[in-house]
Short mmCIF file of N, CA and C in Angstrom, two decimals:
data_model
loop_
_atom_site.label_atom_id
_atom_site.label_comp_id
_atom_site.label_asym_id
_atom_site.label_seq_id
_atom_site.Cartn_x
_atom_site.Cartn_y
_atom_site.Cartn_z
N MET S 25 50.07 28.96 70.50
CA MET S 25 48.97 28.14 70.04
C MET S 25 49.19 26.66 70.36
N PHE S 26 50.37 26.30 70.81
CA PHE S 26 50.61 24.88 71.11
C PHE S 26 49.88 24.48 72.38
N GLY S 27 49.45 23.21 72.44
CA GLY S 27 48.81 22.66 73.62
C GLY S 27 47.34 23.03 73.77
N LEU S 28 46.75 23.67 72.76
CA LEU S 28 45.35 24.06 72.87
C LEU S 28 44.38 22.96 72.42
N PHE S 29 44.91 21.94 71.76
CA PHE S 29 44.03 20.89 71.26
C PHE S 29 43.85 19.82 72.32
N LYS S 30 42.59 19.49 72.62
CA LYS S 30 42.29 18.43 73.56
C LYS S 30 42.60 17.10 72.92
N ALA S 31 42.99 16.12 73.73
CA ALA S 31 43.19 14.77 73.21
C ALA S 31 41.86 14.29 72.64
N LYS S 32 41.92 13.62 71.52
CA LYS S 32 40.70 13.11 70.88
C LYS S 32 40.04 12.09 71.79
N SER S 33 38.74 12.27 72.00
CA SER S 33 38.03 11.30 72.82
C SER S 33 37.69 10.07 71.97
N ILE S 34 37.42 8.97 72.66
CA ILE S 34 37.02 7.74 71.98
C ILE S 34 35.50 7.69 72.00
N GLU S 35 34.91 7.56 70.81
CA GLU S 35 33.46 7.47 70.71
C GLU S 35 33.04 6.00 70.77
N ILE S 36 32.06 5.73 71.61
CA ILE S 36 31.51 4.38 71.75
C ILE S 36 30.09 4.44 71.22
N VAL S 37 29.79 3.62 70.22
CA VAL S 37 28.45 3.62 69.64
C VAL S 37 27.61 2.51 70.27
N SER S 38 26.32 2.66 70.15
CA SER S 38 25.42 1.65 70.71
C SER S 38 25.58 0.33 69.94
N PRO S 39 25.73 -0.77 70.68
CA PRO S 39 25.87 -2.06 70.02
C PRO S 39 24.53 -2.60 69.50
N VAL S 40 23.42 -1.99 69.95
CA VAL S 40 22.09 -2.52 69.60
C VAL S 40 21.07 -1.38 69.62
N THR S 41 20.01 -1.54 68.85
CA THR S 41 18.91 -0.57 68.83
C THR S 41 18.03 -0.79 70.07
N GLY S 42 17.63 0.30 70.70
CA GLY S 42 16.77 0.20 71.87
C GLY S 42 16.73 1.49 72.66
N GLU S 43 16.61 1.36 73.98
CA GLU S 43 16.51 2.50 74.89
C GLU S 43 17.69 2.45 75.86
N ALA S 44 18.54 3.47 75.83
CA ALA S 44 19.69 3.53 76.74
C ALA S 44 19.23 4.10 78.08
N VAL S 45 19.60 3.39 79.16
CA VAL S 45 19.23 3.79 80.52
C VAL S 45 20.48 3.81 81.40
N ALA S 46 20.36 4.44 82.56
CA ALA S 46 21.48 4.52 83.49
C ALA S 46 21.87 3.12 83.98
N LEU S 47 23.15 2.87 84.06
CA LEU S 47 23.66 1.58 84.53
C LEU S 47 23.16 1.28 85.95
N GLU S 48 22.99 2.33 86.75
CA GLU S 48 22.53 2.17 88.13
C GLU S 48 21.13 1.55 88.20
N SER S 49 20.36 1.61 87.11
CA SER S 49 18.99 1.08 87.11
C SER S 49 18.94 -0.42 86.81
N VAL S 50 20.08 -1.03 86.49
CA VAL S 50 20.12 -2.46 86.17
C VAL S 50 19.89 -3.29 87.44
N ASN S 51 19.03 -4.30 87.32
CA ASN S 51 18.64 -5.13 88.45
C ASN S 51 19.68 -6.23 88.73
N ASP S 52 20.94 -5.82 88.85
CA ASP S 52 22.03 -6.75 89.14
C ASP S 52 23.16 -5.91 89.72
N GLU S 53 23.54 -6.20 90.97
CA GLU S 53 24.53 -5.37 91.67
C GLU S 53 25.88 -5.30 90.98
N VAL S 54 26.28 -6.37 90.31
CA VAL S 54 27.58 -6.36 89.63
C VAL S 54 27.63 -5.19 88.64
N PHE S 55 26.50 -4.95 87.96
CA PHE S 55 26.44 -3.86 86.98
C PHE S 55 26.05 -2.54 87.63
N SER S 56 24.99 -2.53 88.43
CA SER S 56 24.47 -1.28 88.99
C SER S 56 25.47 -0.62 89.94
N ARG S 57 26.32 -1.42 90.59
CA ARG S 57 27.33 -0.86 91.50
C ARG S 57 28.67 -0.67 90.79
N LYS S 58 28.66 -0.87 89.47
CA LYS S 58 29.82 -0.62 88.60
C LYS S 58 31.06 -1.41 89.00
N MET S 59 30.84 -2.67 89.40
CA MET S 59 31.96 -3.52 89.80
C MET S 59 32.87 -3.90 88.63
N LEU S 60 32.31 -3.94 87.43
CA LEU S 60 33.11 -4.25 86.23
C LEU S 60 33.61 -2.99 85.54
N GLY S 61 33.00 -1.85 85.87
CA GLY S 61 33.34 -0.59 85.22
C GLY S 61 32.08 0.24 85.03
N ASP S 62 32.23 1.39 84.39
CA ASP S 62 31.12 2.32 84.20
C ASP S 62 30.59 2.22 82.77
N GLY S 63 29.37 2.69 82.59
CA GLY S 63 28.78 2.67 81.25
C GLY S 63 27.30 2.95 81.32
N VAL S 64 26.57 2.35 80.40
CA VAL S 64 25.11 2.47 80.35
C VAL S 64 24.55 1.07 80.08
N ALA S 65 23.24 0.96 80.09
CA ALA S 65 22.59 -0.29 79.70
C ALA S 65 21.58 0.06 78.60
N VAL S 66 21.38 -0.88 77.69
CA VAL S 66 20.42 -0.67 76.61
C VAL S 66 19.35 -1.76 76.71
N ILE S 67 18.09 -1.34 76.69
CA ILE S 67 16.98 -2.29 76.62
C ILE S 67 16.75 -2.50 75.12
N PRO S 68 17.20 -3.65 74.59
CA PRO S 68 17.18 -3.85 73.14
C PRO S 68 15.79 -4.07 72.56
N THR S 69 15.59 -3.57 71.34
CA THR S 69 14.33 -3.81 70.63
C THR S 69 14.55 -4.74 69.44
N ASP S 70 15.81 -5.10 69.19
CA ASP S 70 16.08 -6.14 68.20
C ASP S 70 17.26 -6.98 68.70
N GLY S 71 17.53 -8.07 68.04
CA GLY S 71 18.53 -9.00 68.55
C GLY S 71 19.85 -8.99 67.83
N VAL S 72 20.19 -7.88 67.19
CA VAL S 72 21.46 -7.79 66.47
C VAL S 72 22.42 -6.91 67.28
N PHE S 73 23.51 -7.53 67.75
CA PHE S 73 24.45 -6.83 68.63
C PHE S 73 25.78 -6.66 67.92
N GLY S 74 26.28 -5.41 67.92
CA GLY S 74 27.48 -5.09 67.15
C GLY S 74 28.63 -4.53 67.96
N ALA S 75 29.66 -4.14 67.22
CA ALA S 75 30.87 -3.58 67.82
C ALA S 75 30.63 -2.14 68.29
N PRO S 76 31.15 -1.79 69.48
CA PRO S 76 30.97 -0.44 70.01
C PRO S 76 31.91 0.60 69.40
N PHE S 77 32.93 0.13 68.66
CA PHE S 77 33.88 1.00 67.96
C PHE S 77 34.74 0.12 67.08
N ASP S 78 35.62 0.73 66.27
CA ASP S 78 36.57 -0.04 65.48
C ASP S 78 37.56 -0.67 66.45
N GLY S 79 37.80 -1.95 66.32
CA GLY S 79 38.74 -2.61 67.22
C GLY S 79 38.87 -4.08 66.92
N ILE S 80 39.33 -4.82 67.92
CA ILE S 80 39.53 -6.26 67.83
C ILE S 80 38.62 -6.92 68.86
N ILE S 81 37.93 -7.99 68.46
CA ILE S 81 37.12 -8.74 69.42
C ILE S 81 38.10 -9.49 70.32
N SER S 82 38.21 -9.05 71.57
CA SER S 82 39.19 -9.66 72.48
C SER S 82 38.63 -10.90 73.17
N LYS S 83 37.29 -11.00 73.26
CA LYS S 83 36.69 -12.16 73.91
C LYS S 83 35.25 -12.32 73.47
N ILE S 84 34.87 -13.55 73.13
CA ILE S 84 33.46 -13.92 72.99
C ILE S 84 33.27 -15.09 73.95
N PHE S 85 32.42 -14.91 74.93
CA PHE S 85 32.20 -15.98 75.91
C PHE S 85 31.63 -17.21 75.21
N SER S 86 31.97 -18.39 75.70
CA SER S 86 31.57 -19.64 75.04
C SER S 86 30.06 -19.77 74.94
N THR S 87 29.33 -19.11 75.83
CA THR S 87 27.86 -19.14 75.82
C THR S 87 27.28 -18.04 74.93
N HIS S 88 28.14 -17.23 74.34
CA HIS S 88 27.77 -16.16 73.39
C HIS S 88 26.87 -15.08 73.98
N HIS S 89 26.77 -15.01 75.31
CA HIS S 89 25.91 -14.00 75.94
C HIS S 89 26.65 -12.68 76.18
N ALA S 90 27.97 -12.68 75.97
CA ALA S 90 28.76 -11.47 76.22
C ALA S 90 30.01 -11.49 75.37
N TYR S 91 30.53 -10.29 75.10
CA TYR S 91 31.77 -10.17 74.33
C TYR S 91 32.46 -8.87 74.69
N THR S 92 33.77 -8.83 74.44
CA THR S 92 34.53 -7.60 74.66
C THR S 92 35.24 -7.22 73.37
N VAL S 93 35.35 -5.92 73.17
CA VAL S 93 36.07 -5.37 72.02
C VAL S 93 37.10 -4.39 72.55
N LYS S 94 38.32 -4.49 72.01
CA LYS S 94 39.41 -3.63 72.45
C LYS S 94 39.75 -2.61 71.36
N HIS S 95 39.84 -1.34 71.77
CA HIS S 95 40.18 -0.23 70.89
C HIS S 95 41.70 -0.16 70.74
N LYS S 96 42.19 0.39 69.66
CA LYS S 96 43.64 0.50 69.46
C LYS S 96 44.33 1.33 70.54
N LYS S 97 43.57 2.21 71.22
CA LYS S 97 44.14 3.01 72.31
C LYS S 97 44.08 2.27 73.64
N GLY S 98 43.69 0.99 73.61
CA GLY S 98 43.69 0.18 74.83
C GLY S 98 42.36 0.09 75.56
N LEU S 99 41.42 0.97 75.24
CA LEU S 99 40.12 0.95 75.89
C LEU S 99 39.40 -0.35 75.55
N GLU S 100 38.75 -0.97 76.55
CA GLU S 100 38.01 -2.20 76.31
C GLU S 100 36.58 -2.04 76.79
N VAL S 101 35.64 -2.52 75.97
CA VAL S 101 34.22 -2.44 76.31
C VAL S 101 33.64 -3.85 76.29
N ILE S 102 32.86 -4.16 77.34
CA ILE S 102 32.15 -5.44 77.38
C ILE S 102 30.67 -5.17 77.12
N VAL S 103 30.07 -6.01 76.29
CA VAL S 103 28.64 -5.96 76.02
C VAL S 103 28.08 -7.26 76.60
N HIS S 104 27.21 -7.13 77.61
CA HIS S 104 26.66 -8.30 78.30
C HIS S 104 25.17 -8.37 78.00
N ILE S 105 24.77 -9.30 77.13
CA ILE S 105 23.38 -9.38 76.67
C ILE S 105 22.52 -10.07 77.72
N GLY S 106 21.68 -9.29 78.38
CA GLY S 106 20.77 -9.82 79.38
C GLY S 106 21.42 -10.04 80.74
N LEU S 107 20.59 -10.45 81.70
CA LEU S 107 21.05 -10.72 83.06
C LEU S 107 20.95 -12.21 83.34
N ASP S 108 21.98 -12.77 83.95
CA ASP S 108 22.05 -14.20 84.26
C ASP S 108 21.91 -15.08 83.02
N THR S 109 22.20 -14.51 81.86
CA THR S 109 22.04 -15.26 80.61
C THR S 109 23.13 -16.30 80.40
N VAL S 110 24.21 -16.24 81.19
CA VAL S 110 25.25 -17.27 81.12
C VAL S 110 24.62 -18.63 81.43
N ASN S 111 23.58 -18.62 82.29
CA ASN S 111 22.90 -19.86 82.68
C ASN S 111 22.12 -20.51 81.54
N LEU S 112 21.91 -19.79 80.44
CA LEU S 112 21.21 -20.36 79.29
C LEU S 112 22.14 -21.25 78.46
N LYS S 113 23.42 -21.24 78.79
CA LYS S 113 24.43 -22.07 78.13
C LYS S 113 24.40 -21.92 76.60
N GLY S 114 24.18 -20.70 76.15
CA GLY S 114 24.22 -20.41 74.72
C GLY S 114 22.88 -20.47 74.01
N GLU S 115 21.85 -20.99 74.69
CA GLU S 115 20.53 -21.09 74.07
C GLU S 115 19.99 -19.69 73.76
N GLY S 116 19.64 -19.45 72.50
CA GLY S 116 19.11 -18.15 72.09
C GLY S 116 20.18 -17.20 71.55
N PHE S 117 21.44 -17.63 71.54
CA PHE S 117 22.54 -16.77 71.08
C PHE S 117 23.31 -17.44 69.93
N THR S 118 23.70 -16.64 68.94
CA THR S 118 24.51 -17.13 67.83
C THR S 118 25.63 -16.12 67.56
N ALA S 119 26.87 -16.60 67.60
CA ALA S 119 28.00 -15.73 67.27
C ALA S 119 28.14 -15.68 65.75
N VAL S 120 28.30 -14.48 65.21
CA VAL S 120 28.51 -14.33 63.76
C VAL S 120 29.89 -13.76 63.47
N ALA S 121 30.66 -13.54 64.52
CA ALA S 121 32.05 -13.09 64.38
C ALA S 121 32.89 -13.96 65.31
N SER S 122 34.20 -13.80 65.23
CA SER S 122 35.09 -14.65 66.02
C SER S 122 36.06 -13.83 66.86
N GLU S 123 36.50 -14.43 67.97
CA GLU S 123 37.52 -13.81 68.80
C GLU S 123 38.75 -13.52 67.96
N GLY S 124 39.37 -12.36 68.17
CA GLY S 124 40.56 -12.00 67.43
C GLY S 124 40.29 -11.28 66.12
N GLU S 125 39.03 -11.22 65.72
CA GLU S 125 38.63 -10.61 64.46
C GLU S 125 38.62 -9.08 64.59
N ALA S 126 39.08 -8.40 63.55
CA ALA S 126 38.99 -6.93 63.50
C ALA S 126 37.56 -6.57 63.09
N VAL S 127 36.99 -5.57 63.77
CA VAL S 127 35.63 -5.13 63.47
C VAL S 127 35.58 -3.61 63.35
N LYS S 128 34.60 -3.14 62.62
CA LYS S 128 34.31 -1.71 62.52
C LYS S 128 33.10 -1.42 63.40
N ALA S 129 32.96 -0.20 63.86
CA ALA S 129 31.83 0.19 64.70
C ALA S 129 30.52 -0.24 64.05
N GLY S 130 29.70 -0.96 64.80
CA GLY S 130 28.39 -1.39 64.31
C GLY S 130 28.39 -2.77 63.67
N ASP S 131 29.56 -3.32 63.31
CA ASP S 131 29.61 -4.66 62.71
C ASP S 131 28.94 -5.67 63.65
N THR S 132 28.14 -6.58 63.09
CA THR S 132 27.44 -7.58 63.89
C THR S 132 28.42 -8.59 64.49
N ILE S 133 28.24 -8.86 65.79
CA ILE S 133 29.07 -9.84 66.50
C ILE S 133 28.20 -11.01 66.98
N ILE S 134 27.04 -10.69 67.58
CA ILE S 134 26.14 -11.71 68.12
C ILE S 134 24.71 -11.43 67.65
N ARG S 135 23.98 -12.50 67.35
CA ARG S 135 22.54 -12.40 67.13
C ARG S 135 21.88 -13.13 68.30
N ALA S 136 20.86 -12.49 68.88
CA ALA S 136 20.17 -13.07 70.03
C ALA S 136 18.67 -13.12 69.75
N ASP S 137 18.05 -14.22 70.13
CA ASP S 137 16.61 -14.39 70.01
C ASP S 137 15.99 -13.85 71.30
N LEU S 138 15.65 -12.55 71.28
CA LEU S 138 15.18 -11.89 72.50
C LEU S 138 13.91 -12.51 73.06
N ALA S 139 12.98 -12.93 72.17
CA ALA S 139 11.73 -13.55 72.63
C ALA S 139 12.04 -14.86 73.37
N LYS S 140 12.96 -15.63 72.84
CA LYS S 140 13.33 -16.90 73.47
C LYS S 140 13.99 -16.65 74.83
N ILE S 141 14.90 -15.68 74.89
CA ILE S 141 15.60 -15.36 76.13
C ILE S 141 14.58 -14.94 77.21
N LYS S 142 13.62 -14.10 76.82
CA LYS S 142 12.57 -13.68 77.76
C LYS S 142 11.71 -14.87 78.17
N SER S 143 11.38 -15.75 77.21
CA SER S 143 10.53 -16.91 77.52
C SER S 143 11.23 -17.87 78.48
N LEU S 144 12.57 -17.81 78.52
CA LEU S 144 13.34 -18.64 79.44
C LEU S 144 13.55 -17.94 80.79
N GLY S 145 12.85 -16.80 80.97
CA GLY S 145 12.84 -16.13 82.27
C GLY S 145 13.98 -15.17 82.53
N LYS S 146 14.67 -14.74 81.49
CA LYS S 146 15.82 -13.85 81.68
C LYS S 146 15.48 -12.44 81.19
N GLU S 147 16.04 -11.43 81.89
CA GLU S 147 15.91 -10.05 81.45
C GLU S 147 16.85 -9.82 80.28
N ILE S 148 16.43 -8.98 79.32
CA ILE S 148 17.25 -8.74 78.12
C ILE S 148 18.06 -7.44 78.20
N ILE S 149 17.88 -6.67 79.27
CA ILE S 149 18.64 -5.42 79.41
C ILE S 149 20.13 -5.74 79.23
N THR S 150 20.82 -4.89 78.47
CA THR S 150 22.20 -5.17 78.06
C THR S 150 23.17 -4.10 78.55
N PRO S 151 23.93 -4.40 79.61
CA PRO S 151 24.96 -3.46 80.05
C PRO S 151 26.07 -3.33 78.99
N VAL S 152 26.48 -2.09 78.76
CA VAL S 152 27.59 -1.77 77.85
C VAL S 152 28.59 -1.02 78.73
N ILE S 153 29.72 -1.68 79.03
CA ILE S 153 30.60 -1.20 80.08
C ILE S 153 32.03 -0.97 79.61
N VAL S 154 32.56 0.21 79.96
CA VAL S 154 33.99 0.48 79.78
C VAL S 154 34.63 -0.21 80.97
N THR S 155 35.43 -1.24 80.72
CA THR S 155 35.95 -2.05 81.82
C THR S 155 36.81 -1.23 82.78
N GLU S 156 36.78 -1.66 84.01
CA GLU S 156 37.50 -1.01 85.11
C GLU S 156 38.96 -0.75 84.77
N GLU S 157 39.61 -1.76 84.16
CA GLU S 157 41.04 -1.64 83.84
C GLU S 157 41.30 -0.64 82.72
N SER S 158 40.26 -0.39 81.90
CA SER S 158 40.46 0.41 80.70
C SER S 158 40.54 1.90 80.92
N SER S 159 39.75 2.40 81.84
CA SER S 159 39.64 3.85 81.89
C SER S 159 39.30 4.38 83.27
N ASP S 160 40.02 5.42 83.65
CA ASP S 160 39.64 6.15 84.85
C ASP S 160 39.22 7.56 84.43
N LYS S 161 39.04 7.72 83.13
CA LYS S 161 38.62 9.01 82.57
C LYS S 161 37.10 9.14 82.67
N PRO S 162 36.60 10.38 82.72
CA PRO S 162 35.15 10.57 82.76
C PRO S 162 34.50 10.08 81.46
N ILE S 163 33.30 9.56 81.61
CA ILE S 163 32.54 9.05 80.47
C ILE S 163 31.31 9.92 80.29
N GLU S 164 31.15 10.45 79.09
CA GLU S 164 29.95 11.21 78.76
C GLU S 164 28.95 10.22 78.18
N LYS S 165 27.71 10.21 78.71
CA LYS S 165 26.72 9.22 78.30
C LYS S 165 25.50 9.87 77.68
N LYS S 166 24.92 9.17 76.70
CA LYS S 166 23.71 9.66 76.04
C LYS S 166 22.60 8.64 76.31
N LEU S 167 21.61 9.04 77.10
CA LEU S 167 20.51 8.15 77.43
C LEU S 167 19.31 8.43 76.53
N GLY S 168 18.38 7.48 76.47
CA GLY S 168 17.19 7.63 75.64
C GLY S 168 17.27 6.70 74.43
N LYS S 169 16.39 6.95 73.47
CA LYS S 169 16.34 6.10 72.28
C LYS S 169 17.68 6.09 71.58
N THR S 170 18.08 4.90 71.13
CA THR S 170 19.35 4.76 70.43
C THR S 170 19.23 3.69 69.35
N ALA S 171 20.09 3.78 68.38
CA ALA S 171 20.11 2.77 67.31
C ALA S 171 21.53 2.22 67.21
N ARG S 172 21.63 0.97 66.77
CA ARG S 172 22.96 0.37 66.61
C ARG S 172 23.79 1.29 65.74
N GLY S 173 24.99 1.62 66.21
CA GLY S 173 25.90 2.49 65.47
C GLY S 173 25.80 3.96 65.82
N GLU S 174 24.80 4.36 66.63
CA GLU S 174 24.68 5.76 67.06
C GLU S 174 25.56 6.00 68.30
N LEU S 175 26.05 7.23 68.41
CA LEU S 175 26.88 7.60 69.55
C LEU S 175 26.14 7.33 70.87
N LEU S 176 26.82 6.60 71.77
CA LEU S 176 26.24 6.24 73.06
C LEU S 176 27.04 6.84 74.22
N MET S 177 28.37 6.79 74.08
CA MET S 177 29.26 7.32 75.13
C MET S 177 30.52 7.88 74.48
N GLU S 178 31.17 8.77 75.23
CA GLU S 178 32.48 9.29 74.83
C GLU S 178 33.39 9.24 76.03
N VAL S 179 34.62 8.76 75.80
CA VAL S 179 35.62 8.70 76.86
C VAL S 179 36.77 9.57 76.44
N GLU S 180 37.20 10.48 77.34
CA GLU S 180 38.32 11.40 77.02
C GLU S 180 39.58 10.65 76.69
#
C-alpha cells in the first residue's frame, strides 16, 4: 500500500471575481506566449484583488498594478492587473497589504478602480501566472465564471 498516495497538489484560487479565460487570448505577447509562465487571465467584474493561496506577499510593485505571492512549497504566482497599467504610475490602484505580509487565500491585497483604469485607455484583463521559475508541473485550469476565492488552477 505504500507509494499509492499522490503528492498533494497546490490549489490556486481566483484573486478576483469575473470571467476566467485562456492566457493565450490576452492581447499582450508577454502573457499570451507565456514568457513569464503559464496560467489563466480573469476579466474582473469588481476591483478587489486577493491572494491566490495562503502564503507571503513576495512583491508589490511600486505602481500597485501587480503583485506576487509565494507558497510555502516555493510556488510563486503573479497577479498582473490590466495591460500596460504600469504606465498609469499607480493611478487607480491602492495597496491594502504590504510586501512580506502573510496572507490567506482570498485576503485582499490591492483595490483597483476598474472604471478609472478603463477611462485611462487600459485593458483590465488580469493575467494570473504561475511564474516560470516556480513550476514545470502541469497546471489544471478552470475557465468560465469565477469568484474571488474559488478554485482557479491546480498545480501537481
